[in-house]
Structure formats: structure tokens, C-alpha cells
């Protein structure tokens, strides 16, 4: 899939381009599946930082086979994943065990690592704490629910936009699930926690939901923002509000997190083990042929998808 101008899903076009040539420290893989993330919609719109140069091939995560037959999972942060073959950096490549499917592996790369580091790094979730997961039926949210329980959360409250998505969150282990709409958000969260404020809010929605989440925090509570699906401005943060309740607000972006030693391969291998043992279940959604990437983006933007969606080779 080729992008020659910025815009919506309509800018995705099927094209023949030369096979990429790996440099030192890189490998060429035959792509079995590529993951689709919400951030990809921002990349083709030209609103993601750093902004890619057009023309480019989108796609930042692939599962594929190397020339020597290894089945690997890899990031392609510079793009190139929505193709039959892609160049990957050996440093951000990990072998996929036989017990982990393509879609499961892709769900664990950007989204699984994001969930892992949100809980272990930014939020510093402690045993018995209450955590709120916004957009809980999405790729990151569905993994946050499960990993929060694995890491010892006392209560997990999910928010989602529809009753069906809230049922998904409950099936994954959330203790309660409520509507994620900004109006009445704080009241619903507090009611779901027996009237008590919460310890952690993990927010990828932004806009007024960000401010509503802040209002639900207990003393020494933490709000981590890691996305802005609403594409609305976040309200300003009153520093006195933070001081009065010893609150913390921080942001998270995966790419710099992966520069920390031990932040890439080790968490992935741990999550592979959890999947193989049945202790972690990535929610996988529709698989679209590569030439239907435009439809995949449209469905993602319209929130018609649940879990990890992928692009697969054209039959």
C-alpha cells in the first residue's frame, strides 16, 4: 500500500514498488501479516510525529519469514510493513514460538509492549490498587485489563463506548465496565468503585475524558495519557489540583521506552509465555487482505473494530 499524499483512508493505494534492500544489521522478511494501529491513521493523515515523507509505505509491525526460514516479529517504525516484503532491524526482531499465532504476536508488539510499560513503568501499578482502563476493548486496552490483573491490581474498571465492548472487557477479567462518554464519567467510575476514588487512570481517549479521569483519582493517584483518539484538545491541568491531592500526570510513547535496556525482547518473551500458557489472551479482530487496507482504516476510525486487526497477503 502506497501513500503519495496525506489524508484519510482514501489515500491508500495498491502499487508495485521495488523490493527493499536491507542494510547492515537488517533483514528482509516475507510478510505473513501486518498489524494496523490507530497511530497508522495519523501517519497517513500527516499528523503523527515525526511526520513521514511522501511517498511512503505505511505499516510499523510485521510477522514474517526471514531468508533462512526463521519466523519473526519485528517493528518497522520507519514504515514499510503494508507490503509483501519488508526490511526489519535485527535489533527490534524477536523469534515467534510455534504456540503463538500471527495475530496474537502482532497484538503483543506495539500494543502489548505499550500495555506492559504503561503498567510497569509509567503507572507503577502497586499490589491491590484500582486501575481504570479507558477504551478497554481496543488492542492496548484489552491487554491492559489482563496484565493489570497479572501484575496484582486489586480492581480493574473498564470503559468502552458500547454495551458489546463492555461485555468483551468483562470477559477479559475487568471487575466492572461502564460507558466511557465524558458526560457523567467521574460519577460512573466512582460508582463502579463503591464511591471511592481510584489509584490509576490509563487514558488513550483525551479531550474532556482526560479531565474527567483526573477528577476520579485518589491521593497519590496517577493518570497516564498515551493517545488522543478523540482528536480533541486536552484541557489544561491545574497545578494546584495536582498539589492538593499529590497527583501525577505523565505521558507515554513507546518508541523512546524501547531504548531502555531490556525493554523490548524480554517483555515480549514473557508475554509469549503467558499466551502459550493460556494466561494472556490477545483479542484479535478482522484480518483484511492487503488490497482492502482502506476498508480496515475506515472500520478502525469508525470504531467498528474490536481487538487487533491485521492485513494479510492478497490471495
PDB file of C-alpha atoms in Angstrom:
ATOM      1  CA  UNK A   1       0.000   0.000   0.000  1.00  0.00           C
ATOM      2  CA  UNK A   2       1.393   3.334  -1.114  1.00  0.00           C
ATOM      3  CA  UNK A   3       0.706   6.854   0.201  1.00  0.00           C
ATOM      4  CA  UNK A   4       1.573   9.733  -2.130  1.00  0.00           C
ATOM      5  CA  UNK A   5      -0.389  12.453  -0.309  1.00  0.00           C
ATOM      6  CA  UNK A   6      -1.703  12.925   3.213  1.00  0.00           C
ATOM      7  CA  UNK A   7      -5.342  12.383   4.032  1.00  0.00           C
ATOM      8  CA  UNK A   8      -7.837   9.767   5.165  1.00  0.00           C
ATOM      9  CA  UNK A   9      -8.146   6.118   4.143  1.00  0.00           C
ATOM     10  CA  UNK A  10      -8.738   7.194   0.551  1.00  0.00           C
ATOM     11  CA  UNK A  11      -5.009   7.962   0.145  1.00  0.00           C
ATOM     12  CA  UNK A  12      -4.099   4.264   0.491  1.00  0.00           C
ATOM     13  CA  UNK A  13      -3.461   2.851  -2.981  1.00  0.00           C
ATOM     14  CA  UNK A  14      -2.158  -0.508  -4.153  1.00  0.00           C
ATOM     15  CA  UNK A  15       1.115  -0.105  -6.060  1.00  0.00           C
ATOM     16  CA  UNK A  16       4.150  -2.020  -7.320  1.00  0.00           C
ATOM     17  CA  UNK A  17       7.383  -0.691  -5.811  1.00  0.00           C
ATOM     18  CA  UNK A  18      10.923  -2.113  -5.833  1.00  0.00           C
ATOM     19  CA  UNK A  19      11.769  -4.788  -3.264  1.00  0.00           C
ATOM     20  CA  UNK A  20      13.532  -3.024  -0.356  1.00  0.00           C
ATOM     21  CA  UNK A  21      17.205  -3.818   0.169  1.00  0.00           C
ATOM     22  CA  UNK A  22      18.386  -4.486   3.744  1.00  0.00           C
ATOM     23  CA  UNK A  23      21.464  -2.701   5.043  1.00  0.00           C
ATOM     24  CA  UNK A  24      23.921  -3.975   7.651  1.00  0.00           C
ATOM     25  CA  UNK A  25      22.042  -5.051  10.772  1.00  0.00           C
ATOM     26  CA  UNK A  26      18.811  -5.568   8.855  1.00  0.00           C
ATOM     27  CA  UNK A  27      16.929  -8.479   7.298  1.00  0.00           C
ATOM     28  CA  UNK A  28      14.391  -8.866   4.515  1.00  0.00           C
ATOM     29  CA  UNK A  29      11.241 -10.743   5.547  1.00  0.00           C
ATOM     30  CA  UNK A  30       8.360 -12.147   3.558  1.00  0.00           C
ATOM     31  CA  UNK A  31       5.349 -10.683   5.346  1.00  0.00           C
ATOM     32  CA  UNK A  32       2.724 -13.132   6.624  1.00  0.00           C
ATOM     33  CA  UNK A  33       0.694 -10.435   8.400  1.00  0.00           C
ATOM     34  CA  UNK A  34       0.995  -6.752   9.273  1.00  0.00           C
ATOM     35  CA  UNK A  35      -0.649  -5.041  12.212  1.00  0.00           C
ATOM     36  CA  UNK A  36      -2.886  -1.993  11.930  1.00  0.00           C
ATOM     37  CA  UNK A  37      -2.779   0.579  14.734  1.00  0.00           C
ATOM     38  CA  UNK A  38      -4.714   3.783  15.346  1.00  0.00           C
ATOM     39  CA  UNK A  39      -1.423   5.649  15.012  1.00  0.00           C
ATOM     40  CA  UNK A  40      -1.284   4.498  11.368  1.00  0.00           C
ATOM     41  CA  UNK A  41      -4.335   6.640  10.643  1.00  0.00           C
ATOM     42  CA  UNK A  42      -2.429   9.649  11.979  1.00  0.00           C
ATOM     43  CA  UNK A  43       0.639   8.763   9.895  1.00  0.00           C
ATOM     44  CA  UNK A  44      -1.282   8.750   6.621  1.00  0.00           C
ATOM     45  CA  UNK A  45      -3.028  11.970   7.704  1.00  0.00           C
ATOM     46  CA  UNK A  46       0.340  13.686   8.240  1.00  0.00           C
ATOM     47  CA  UNK A  47      -0.463  14.480  11.880  1.00  0.00           C
ATOM     48  CA  UNK A  48       1.895  11.966  13.505  1.00  0.00           C
ATOM     49  CA  UNK A  49       5.311  12.993  14.808  1.00  0.00           C
ATOM     50  CA  UNK A  50       7.738  12.552  13.223  1.00  0.00           C
ATOM     51  CA  UNK A  51       5.781  13.136  10.020  1.00  0.00           C
ATOM     52  CA  UNK A  52       6.765  10.671   7.283  1.00  0.00           C
ATOM     53  CA  UNK A  53       7.854  11.946   3.904  1.00  0.00           C
ATOM     54  CA  UNK A  54       5.595  11.135   0.986  1.00  0.00           C
ATOM     55  CA  UNK A  55       5.603   8.882  -0.870  1.00  0.00           C
ATOM     56  CA  UNK A  56       5.879   6.086   1.667  1.00  0.00           C
ATOM     57  CA  UNK A  57       4.622   2.601   2.507  1.00  0.00           C
ATOM     58  CA  UNK A  58       2.847   2.595   5.890  1.00  0.00           C
ATOM     59  CA  UNK A  59       2.917  -0.203   8.444  1.00  0.00           C
ATOM     60  CA  UNK A  60       5.034  -0.417  11.594  1.00  0.00           C
ATOM     61  CA  UNK A  61       4.798  -4.065  12.658  1.00  0.00           C
ATOM     62  CA  UNK A  62       5.055  -7.369  10.819  1.00  0.00           C
ATOM     63  CA  UNK A  63       5.225 -11.110  11.306  1.00  0.00           C
ATOM     64  CA  UNK A  64       7.140 -12.885   8.584  1.00  0.00           C
ATOM     65  CA  UNK A  65       9.833 -15.300   7.493  1.00  0.00           C
ATOM     66  CA  UNK A  66      13.477 -14.448   7.014  1.00  0.00           C
ATOM     67  CA  UNK A  67      15.529 -15.879   4.156  1.00  0.00           C
ATOM     68  CA  UNK A  68      16.820 -18.616   6.470  1.00  0.00           C
ATOM     69  CA  UNK A  69      13.281 -19.608   7.486  1.00  0.00           C
ATOM     70  CA  UNK A  70      13.007 -18.029  10.910  1.00  0.00           C
ATOM     71  CA  UNK A  71       9.515 -16.851  11.893  1.00  0.00           C
ATOM     72  CA  UNK A  72       9.956 -13.415  13.430  1.00  0.00           C
ATOM     73  CA  UNK A  73       8.033 -10.488  14.834  1.00  0.00           C
ATOM     74  CA  UNK A  74       9.515  -7.070  14.159  1.00  0.00           C
ATOM     75  CA  UNK A  75       8.879  -3.364  14.281  1.00  0.00           C
ATOM     76  CA  UNK A  76       9.136  -1.275  11.130  1.00  0.00           C
ATOM     77  CA  UNK A  77       8.834   2.130  12.768  1.00  0.00           C
ATOM     78  CA  UNK A  78      10.041   3.887   9.625  1.00  0.00           C
ATOM     79  CA  UNK A  79       7.220   2.246   7.653  1.00  0.00           C
ATOM     80  CA  UNK A  80       7.153  -0.451   5.021  1.00  0.00           C
ATOM     81  CA  UNK A  81       5.025  -3.090   6.747  1.00  0.00           C
ATOM     82  CA  UNK A  82       1.994  -2.934   4.434  1.00  0.00           C
ATOM     83  CA  UNK A  83       3.749  -4.864   1.692  1.00  0.00           C
ATOM     84  CA  UNK A  84       4.625  -8.367   0.541  1.00  0.00           C
ATOM     85  CA  UNK A  85       8.195  -7.951   1.760  1.00  0.00           C
ATOM     86  CA  UNK A  86       9.691  -5.590   4.313  1.00  0.00           C
ATOM     87  CA  UNK A  87      13.066  -4.686   5.780  1.00  0.00           C
ATOM     88  CA  UNK A  88      13.369  -5.055   9.556  1.00  0.00           C
ATOM     89  CA  UNK A  89      16.065  -4.070  12.018  1.00  0.00           C
ATOM     90  CA  UNK A  90      17.618  -7.111  13.657  1.00  0.00           C
ATOM     91  CA  UNK A  91      17.753  -5.250  16.990  1.00  0.00           C
ATOM     92  CA  UNK A  92      13.934  -4.981  17.056  1.00  0.00           C
ATOM     93  CA  UNK A  93      13.241  -8.510  15.865  1.00  0.00           C
ATOM     94  CA  UNK A  94      12.241 -11.468  18.041  1.00  0.00           C
ATOM     95  CA  UNK A  95      11.590 -15.090  17.140  1.00  0.00           C
ATOM     96  CA  UNK A  96       7.921 -16.134  17.480  1.00  0.00           C
ATOM     97  CA  UNK A  97       7.314 -19.525  19.146  1.00  0.00           C
ATOM     98  CA  UNK A  98       5.071 -22.054  17.415  1.00  0.00           C
ATOM     99  CA  UNK A  99       2.337 -21.735  20.044  1.00  0.00           C
ATOM    100  CA  UNK A 100       1.673 -18.056  19.232  1.00  0.00           C
ATOM    101  CA  UNK A 101      -0.373 -17.152  16.142  1.00  0.00           C
ATOM    102  CA  UNK A 102       0.384 -14.283  13.752  1.00  0.00           C
ATOM    103  CA  UNK A 103      -2.403 -12.013  15.001  1.00  0.00           C
ATOM    104  CA  UNK A 104      -1.597 -12.793  18.643  1.00  0.00           C
ATOM    105  CA  UNK A 105       2.072 -11.960  18.080  1.00  0.00           C
ATOM    106  CA  UNK A 106       1.206  -8.679  16.341  1.00  0.00           C
ATOM    107  CA  UNK A 107      -1.106  -7.749  19.204  1.00  0.00           C
ATOM    108  CA  UNK A 108       1.822  -8.133  21.592  1.00  0.00           C
ATOM    109  CA  UNK A 109       4.274  -5.947  19.684  1.00  0.00           C
ATOM    110  CA  UNK A 110       3.265  -2.282  19.738  1.00  0.00           C
ATOM    111  CA  UNK A 111       0.108  -2.768  21.794  1.00  0.00           C
ATOM    112  CA  UNK A 112       1.389  -5.425  24.174  1.00  0.00           C
ATOM    113  CA  UNK A 113       4.632  -3.589  24.844  1.00  0.00           C
ATOM    114  CA  UNK A 114       2.645  -0.382  25.344  1.00  0.00           C
ATOM    115  CA  UNK A 115       0.398  -2.080  27.896  1.00  0.00           C
ATOM    116  CA  UNK A 116       3.377  -3.670  29.671  1.00  0.00           C
ATOM    117  CA  UNK A 117       5.321  -0.423  30.034  1.00  0.00           C
ATOM    118  CA  UNK A 118       2.262   1.651  30.928  1.00  0.00           C
ATOM    119  CA  UNK A 119       1.650  -0.569  33.939  1.00  0.00           C
ATOM    120  CA  UNK A 120       5.210  -1.383  34.959  1.00  0.00           C
ATOM    121  CA  UNK A 121       6.889   1.900  34.080  1.00  0.00           C
ATOM    122  CA  UNK A 122       4.660   4.964  33.850  1.00  0.00           C
ATOM    123  CA  UNK A 123       1.823   3.980  36.203  1.00  0.00           C
ATOM    124  CA  UNK A 124       3.993   1.917  38.577  1.00  0.00           C
ATOM    125  CA  UNK A 125       0.933  -0.109  39.486  1.00  0.00           C
ATOM    126  CA  UNK A 126       1.123  -1.418  43.031  1.00  0.00           C
ATOM    127  CA  UNK A 127      -0.446  -4.546  44.548  1.00  0.00           C
ATOM    128  CA  UNK A 128      -4.122  -4.118  45.339  1.00  0.00           C
ATOM    129  CA  UNK A 129      -4.511  -0.789  43.538  1.00  0.00           C
ATOM    130  CA  UNK A 130      -7.548   0.144  41.459  1.00  0.00           C
ATOM    131  CA  UNK A 131      -6.861   0.913  37.807  1.00  0.00           C
ATOM    132  CA  UNK A 132      -9.201   2.402  35.197  1.00  0.00           C
ATOM    133  CA  UNK A 133      -8.635   1.383  31.581  1.00  0.00           C
ATOM    134  CA  UNK A 134     -10.221   3.694  29.022  1.00  0.00           C
ATOM    135  CA  UNK A 135     -11.047   2.338  25.550  1.00  0.00           C
ATOM    136  CA  UNK A 136     -10.789  -1.079  27.152  1.00  0.00           C
ATOM    137  CA  UNK A 137     -11.973  -3.159  24.173  1.00  0.00           C
ATOM    138  CA  UNK A 138      -9.199  -1.907  21.913  1.00  0.00           C
ATOM    139  CA  UNK A 139      -5.860  -3.557  21.277  1.00  0.00           C
ATOM    140  CA  UNK A 140      -3.990  -1.898  24.140  1.00  0.00           C
ATOM    141  CA  UNK A 141      -6.971  -1.737  26.471  1.00  0.00           C
ATOM    142  CA  UNK A 142      -7.810  -5.432  26.199  1.00  0.00           C
ATOM    143  CA  UNK A 143      -4.237  -6.321  27.156  1.00  0.00           C
ATOM    144  CA  UNK A 144      -4.130  -3.735  29.946  1.00  0.00           C
ATOM    145  CA  UNK A 145      -7.104  -5.397  31.620  1.00  0.00           C
ATOM    146  CA  UNK A 146      -5.387  -8.778  31.683  1.00  0.00           C
ATOM    147  CA  UNK A 147      -1.880  -7.591  32.524  1.00  0.00           C
ATOM    148  CA  UNK A 148      -3.182  -5.369  35.325  1.00  0.00           C
ATOM    149  CA  UNK A 149      -4.662  -8.452  36.955  1.00  0.00           C
ATOM    150  CA  UNK A 150      -1.463 -10.401  36.335  1.00  0.00           C
ATOM    151  CA  UNK A 151       0.568  -7.620  37.984  1.00  0.00           C
ATOM    152  CA  UNK A 152      -1.620  -7.628  41.096  1.00  0.00           C
ATOM    153  CA  UNK A 153      -4.243  -4.911  40.637  1.00  0.00           C
ATOM    154  CA  UNK A 154      -6.966  -5.123  43.251  1.00  0.00           C
ATOM    155  CA  UNK A 155      -9.723  -3.892  40.927  1.00  0.00           C
ATOM    156  CA  UNK A 156      -9.871  -3.148  37.204  1.00  0.00           C
ATOM    157  CA  UNK A 157     -12.578  -0.824  35.876  1.00  0.00           C
ATOM    158  CA  UNK A 158     -13.026  -0.715  32.109  1.00  0.00           C
ATOM    159  CA  UNK A 159     -14.653   1.966  29.995  1.00  0.00           C
ATOM    160  CA  UNK A 160     -15.928   1.392  26.478  1.00  0.00           C
ATOM    161  CA  UNK A 161     -18.340   3.020  24.056  1.00  0.00           C
ATOM    162  CA  UNK A 162     -20.898   0.227  23.576  1.00  0.00           C
ATOM    163  CA  UNK A 163     -22.540  -2.487  25.632  1.00  0.00           C
ATOM    164  CA  UNK A 164     -20.964  -5.162  23.433  1.00  0.00           C
ATOM    165  CA  UNK A 165     -17.470  -3.772  24.010  1.00  0.00           C
ATOM    166  CA  UNK A 166     -18.112  -3.591  27.739  1.00  0.00           C
ATOM    167  CA  UNK A 167     -19.057  -7.272  27.671  1.00  0.00           C
ATOM    168  CA  UNK A 168     -15.729  -8.001  25.984  1.00  0.00           C
ATOM    169  CA  UNK A 169     -13.928  -6.141  28.769  1.00  0.00           C
ATOM    170  CA  UNK A 170     -15.752  -8.117  31.446  1.00  0.00           C
ATOM    171  CA  UNK A 171     -14.948 -11.394  29.678  1.00  0.00           C
ATOM    172  CA  UNK A 172     -11.252 -10.484  29.835  1.00  0.00           C
ATOM    173  CA  UNK A 173     -11.315 -10.039  33.593  1.00  0.00           C
ATOM    174  CA  UNK A 174     -12.443  -6.468  34.261  1.00  0.00           C
ATOM    175  CA  UNK A 175     -14.280  -6.199  37.576  1.00  0.00           C
ATOM    176  CA  UNK A 176     -16.634  -3.543  36.224  1.00  0.00           C
ATOM    177  CA  UNK A 177     -17.304  -1.897  32.871  1.00  0.00           C
ATOM    178  CA  UNK A 178     -19.009   1.435  32.270  1.00  0.00           C
ATOM    179  CA  UNK A 179     -19.606   3.849  29.416  1.00  0.00           C
ATOM    180  CA  UNK A 180     -16.567   5.919  28.501  1.00  0.00           C
ATOM    181  CA  UNK A 181     -18.506   9.050  27.490  1.00  0.00           C
ATOM    182  CA  UNK A 182     -17.200  12.232  29.087  1.00  0.00           C
ATOM    183  CA  UNK A 183     -20.605  13.289  30.450  1.00  0.00           C
ATOM    184  CA  UNK A 184     -21.062  11.581  33.792  1.00  0.00           C
ATOM    185  CA  UNK A 185     -17.699   9.790  33.514  1.00  0.00           C
ATOM    186  CA  UNK A 186     -16.488  10.608  37.029  1.00  0.00           C
ATOM    187  CA  UNK A 187     -19.773   9.601  38.623  1.00  0.00           C
ATOM    188  CA  UNK A 188     -19.812   6.238  36.812  1.00  0.00           C
ATOM    189  CA  UNK A 189     -16.209   5.454  37.757  1.00  0.00           C
ATOM    190  CA  UNK A 190     -16.745   6.294  41.412  1.00  0.00           C
ATOM    191  CA  UNK A 191     -19.957   4.250  41.494  1.00  0.00           C
ATOM    192  CA  UNK A 192     -18.091   1.285  39.989  1.00  0.00           C
ATOM    193  CA  UNK A 193     -15.548   1.570  42.808  1.00  0.00           C
ATOM    194  CA  UNK A 194     -18.057   1.710  45.682  1.00  0.00           C
ATOM    195  CA  UNK A 195     -17.799   5.504  45.831  1.00  0.00           C
ATOM    196  CA  UNK A 196     -14.028   5.518  46.315  1.00  0.00           C
ATOM    197  CA  UNK A 197     -11.549   7.350  44.081  1.00  0.00           C
ATOM    198  CA  UNK A 198      -9.127   5.255  42.039  1.00  0.00           C
ATOM    199  CA  UNK A 199      -5.355   4.910  42.005  1.00  0.00           C
ATOM    200  CA  UNK A 200      -4.552   4.838  38.282  1.00  0.00           C
ATOM    201  CA  UNK A 201      -6.282   6.012  35.084  1.00  0.00           C
ATOM    202  CA  UNK A 202      -4.807   4.910  31.738  1.00  0.00           C
ATOM    203  CA  UNK A 203      -6.171   7.159  29.002  1.00  0.00           C
ATOM    204  CA  UNK A 204      -5.853   6.980  25.234  1.00  0.00           C
ATOM    205  CA  UNK A 205      -9.028   8.983  24.547  1.00  0.00           C
ATOM    206  CA  UNK A 206      -8.025  12.506  25.528  1.00  0.00           C
ATOM    207  CA  UNK A 207     -10.274  15.547  25.227  1.00  0.00           C
ATOM    208  CA  UNK A 208     -12.758  16.005  28.074  1.00  0.00           C
ATOM    209  CA  UNK A 209     -12.298  12.371  29.164  1.00  0.00           C
ATOM    210  CA  UNK A 210      -8.768  13.305  30.242  1.00  0.00           C
ATOM    211  CA  UNK A 211     -10.088  15.922  32.665  1.00  0.00           C
ATOM    212  CA  UNK A 212     -12.856  13.636  33.899  1.00  0.00           C
ATOM    213  CA  UNK A 213     -10.309  10.905  34.598  1.00  0.00           C
ATOM    214  CA  UNK A 214      -8.178  13.292  36.612  1.00  0.00           C
ATOM    215  CA  UNK A 215     -11.176  14.081  38.813  1.00  0.00           C
ATOM    216  CA  UNK A 216     -11.546  10.411  39.814  1.00  0.00           C
ATOM    217  CA  UNK A 217      -8.050   9.995  41.258  1.00  0.00           C
ATOM    218  CA  UNK A 218      -7.315   9.297  44.902  1.00  0.00           C
ATOM    219  CA  UNK A 219      -4.494  10.809  46.928  1.00  0.00           C
ATOM    220  CA  UNK A 220      -1.194   9.961  45.145  1.00  0.00           C
ATOM    221  CA  UNK A 221      -3.161   8.842  42.093  1.00  0.00           C
ATOM    222  CA  UNK A 222      -1.583   8.711  38.626  1.00  0.00           C
ATOM    223  CA  UNK A 223      -3.079   9.477  35.226  1.00  0.00           C
ATOM    224  CA  UNK A 224      -1.102   8.317  32.204  1.00  0.00           C
ATOM    225  CA  UNK A 225      -2.013   9.706  28.794  1.00  0.00           C
ATOM    226  CA  UNK A 226      -0.806   7.671  25.826  1.00  0.00           C
ATOM    227  CA  UNK A 227      -3.073   8.723  22.979  1.00  0.00           C
ATOM    228  CA  UNK A 228      -5.764  11.117  21.820  1.00  0.00           C
ATOM    229  CA  UNK A 229      -8.361   9.084  19.951  1.00  0.00           C
ATOM    230  CA  UNK A 230     -10.894  11.888  20.369  1.00  0.00           C
ATOM    231  CA  UNK A 231      -8.574  14.230  18.449  1.00  0.00           C
ATOM    232  CA  UNK A 232      -9.807  16.978  20.751  1.00  0.00           C
ATOM    233  CA  UNK A 233      -7.564  19.315  22.776  1.00  0.00           C
ATOM    234  CA  UNK A 234      -6.824  18.117  26.286  1.00  0.00           C
ATOM    235  CA  UNK A 235      -7.991  20.540  28.979  1.00  0.00           C
ATOM    236  CA  UNK A 236      -5.247  22.389  30.849  1.00  0.00           C
ATOM    237  CA  UNK A 237      -4.016  20.812  34.071  1.00  0.00           C
ATOM    238  CA  UNK A 238      -4.390  22.942  37.212  1.00  0.00           C
ATOM    239  CA  UNK A 239      -1.162  22.503  39.164  1.00  0.00           C
ATOM    240  CA  UNK A 240      -2.975  23.306  42.412  1.00  0.00           C
ATOM    241  CA  UNK A 241      -5.253  20.325  41.769  1.00  0.00           C
ATOM    242  CA  UNK A 242      -2.188  18.103  41.472  1.00  0.00           C
ATOM    243  CA  UNK A 243      -0.654  19.515  44.641  1.00  0.00           C
ATOM    244  CA  UNK A 244      -3.827  19.310  46.715  1.00  0.00           C
ATOM    245  CA  UNK A 245      -4.122  15.533  46.194  1.00  0.00           C
ATOM    246  CA  UNK A 246      -0.492  14.636  45.422  1.00  0.00           C
ATOM    247  CA  UNK A 247      -1.495  13.641  41.900  1.00  0.00           C
ATOM    248  CA  UNK A 248       0.780  12.858  38.984  1.00  0.00           C
ATOM    249  CA  UNK A 249       0.086  13.214  35.264  1.00  0.00           C
ATOM    250  CA  UNK A 250       2.520  11.753  32.777  1.00  0.00           C
ATOM    251  CA  UNK A 251       2.669  10.847  29.128  1.00  0.00           C
ATOM    252  CA  UNK A 252       3.847   7.693  27.433  1.00  0.00           C
ATOM    253  CA  UNK A 253       5.237   6.971  23.956  1.00  0.00           C
ATOM    254  CA  UNK A 254       6.574   3.529  23.143  1.00  0.00           C
ATOM    255  CA  UNK A 255       9.497   4.364  20.872  1.00  0.00           C
ATOM    256  CA  UNK A 256      11.716   6.083  23.457  1.00  0.00           C
ATOM    257  CA  UNK A 257      10.692   3.480  26.032  1.00  0.00           C
ATOM    258  CA  UNK A 258      12.266   0.798  23.851  1.00  0.00           C
ATOM    259  CA  UNK A 259      15.688   2.466  24.078  1.00  0.00           C
ATOM    260  CA  UNK A 260      15.915   1.307  27.699  1.00  0.00           C
ATOM    261  CA  UNK A 261      17.947  -1.930  28.030  1.00  0.00           C
ATOM    262  CA  UNK A 262      15.673  -4.926  28.481  1.00  0.00           C
ATOM    263  CA  UNK A 263      12.540  -3.087  27.343  1.00  0.00           C
ATOM    264  CA  UNK A 264      11.927  -4.970  24.088  1.00  0.00           C
ATOM    265  CA  UNK A 265      12.769  -8.647  23.799  1.00  0.00           C
ATOM    266  CA  UNK A 266      12.348  -9.601  27.452  1.00  0.00           C
ATOM    267  CA  UNK A 267       8.746  -8.341  27.893  1.00  0.00           C
ATOM    268  CA  UNK A 268       7.751  -9.892  24.562  1.00  0.00           C
ATOM    269  CA  UNK A 269       9.168 -13.261  25.515  1.00  0.00           C
ATOM    270  CA  UNK A 270       7.379 -13.057  28.869  1.00  0.00           C
ATOM    271  CA  UNK A 271       4.090 -12.298  27.118  1.00  0.00           C
ATOM    272  CA  UNK A 272       4.655 -15.114  24.601  1.00  0.00           C
ATOM    273  CA  UNK A 273       4.959 -17.468  27.587  1.00  0.00           C
ATOM    274  CA  UNK A 274       1.723 -16.104  29.087  1.00  0.00           C
ATOM    275  CA  UNK A 275      -0.110 -16.607  25.788  1.00  0.00           C
ATOM    276  CA  UNK A 276       1.221 -20.129  25.368  1.00  0.00           C
ATOM    277  CA  UNK A 277       0.102 -20.935  28.931  1.00  0.00           C
ATOM    278  CA  UNK A 278      -3.370 -19.513  28.334  1.00  0.00           C
ATOM    279  CA  UNK A 279      -2.842 -16.769  30.924  1.00  0.00           C
ATOM    280  CA  UNK A 280      -2.984 -13.919  28.386  1.00  0.00           C
ATOM    281  CA  UNK A 281      -5.474 -13.783  25.535  1.00  0.00           C
ATOM    282  CA  UNK A 282      -4.916 -11.084  22.933  1.00  0.00           C
ATOM    283  CA  UNK A 283      -8.198 -10.004  21.377  1.00  0.00           C
ATOM    284  CA  UNK A 284      -7.827 -10.442  17.657  1.00  0.00           C
ATOM    285  CA  UNK A 285     -10.253  -8.927  15.195  1.00  0.00           C
ATOM    286  CA  UNK A 286     -10.733  -8.990  11.450  1.00  0.00           C
ATOM    287  CA  UNK A 287      -7.965  -9.879   9.001  1.00  0.00           C
ATOM    288  CA  UNK A 288      -8.201  -7.840   5.799  1.00  0.00           C
ATOM    289  CA  UNK A 289      -6.390  -8.680   2.563  1.00  0.00           C
ATOM    290  CA  UNK A 290      -3.741  -6.082   1.786  1.00  0.00           C
ATOM    291  CA  UNK A 291      -5.792  -4.605  -1.048  1.00  0.00           C
ATOM    292  CA  UNK A 292      -8.598  -3.867   1.451  1.00  0.00           C
ATOM    293  CA  UNK A 293      -6.418  -1.738   3.733  1.00  0.00           C
ATOM    294  CA  UNK A 294      -8.642   1.263   3.049  1.00  0.00           C
ATOM    295  CA  UNK A 295     -11.643  -0.612   4.482  1.00  0.00           C
ATOM    296  CA  UNK A 296      -9.602  -1.634   7.520  1.00  0.00           C
ATOM    297  CA  UNK A 297      -8.746   2.001   8.230  1.00  0.00           C
ATOM    298  CA  UNK A 298     -12.350   3.116   7.737  1.00  0.00           C
ATOM    299  CA  UNK A 299     -13.611   0.481  10.153  1.00  0.00           C
ATOM    300  CA  UNK A 300     -10.941   1.385  12.712  1.00  0.00           C
ATOM    301  CA  UNK A 301     -11.759   5.098  12.559  1.00  0.00           C
ATOM    302  CA  UNK A 302     -15.490   4.399  12.839  1.00  0.00           C
ATOM    303  CA  UNK A 303     -14.836   2.216  15.934  1.00  0.00           C
ATOM    304  CA  UNK A 304     -16.393  -0.784  14.221  1.00  0.00           C
ATOM    305  CA  UNK A 305     -13.450  -2.985  15.214  1.00  0.00           C
ATOM    306  CA  UNK A 306     -12.617  -4.868  18.390  1.00  0.00           C
ATOM    307  CA  UNK A 307      -9.139  -6.064  19.234  1.00  0.00           C
ATOM    308  CA  UNK A 308      -6.180  -6.416  16.895  1.00  0.00           C
ATOM    309  CA  UNK A 309      -6.838  -6.054  13.175  1.00  0.00           C
ATOM    310  CA  UNK A 310      -4.337  -7.210  10.585  1.00  0.00           C
ATOM    311  CA  UNK A 311      -3.517  -7.067   6.890  1.00  0.00           C
ATOM    312  CA  UNK A 312      -2.651 -10.337   5.178  1.00  0.00           C
ATOM    313  CA  UNK A 313      -1.225 -11.165   1.753  1.00  0.00           C
ATOM    314  CA  UNK A 314      -3.548 -10.917  -1.237  1.00  0.00           C
ATOM    315  CA  UNK A 315      -4.806 -14.390  -2.148  1.00  0.00           C
TER     316      UNK A 315
END
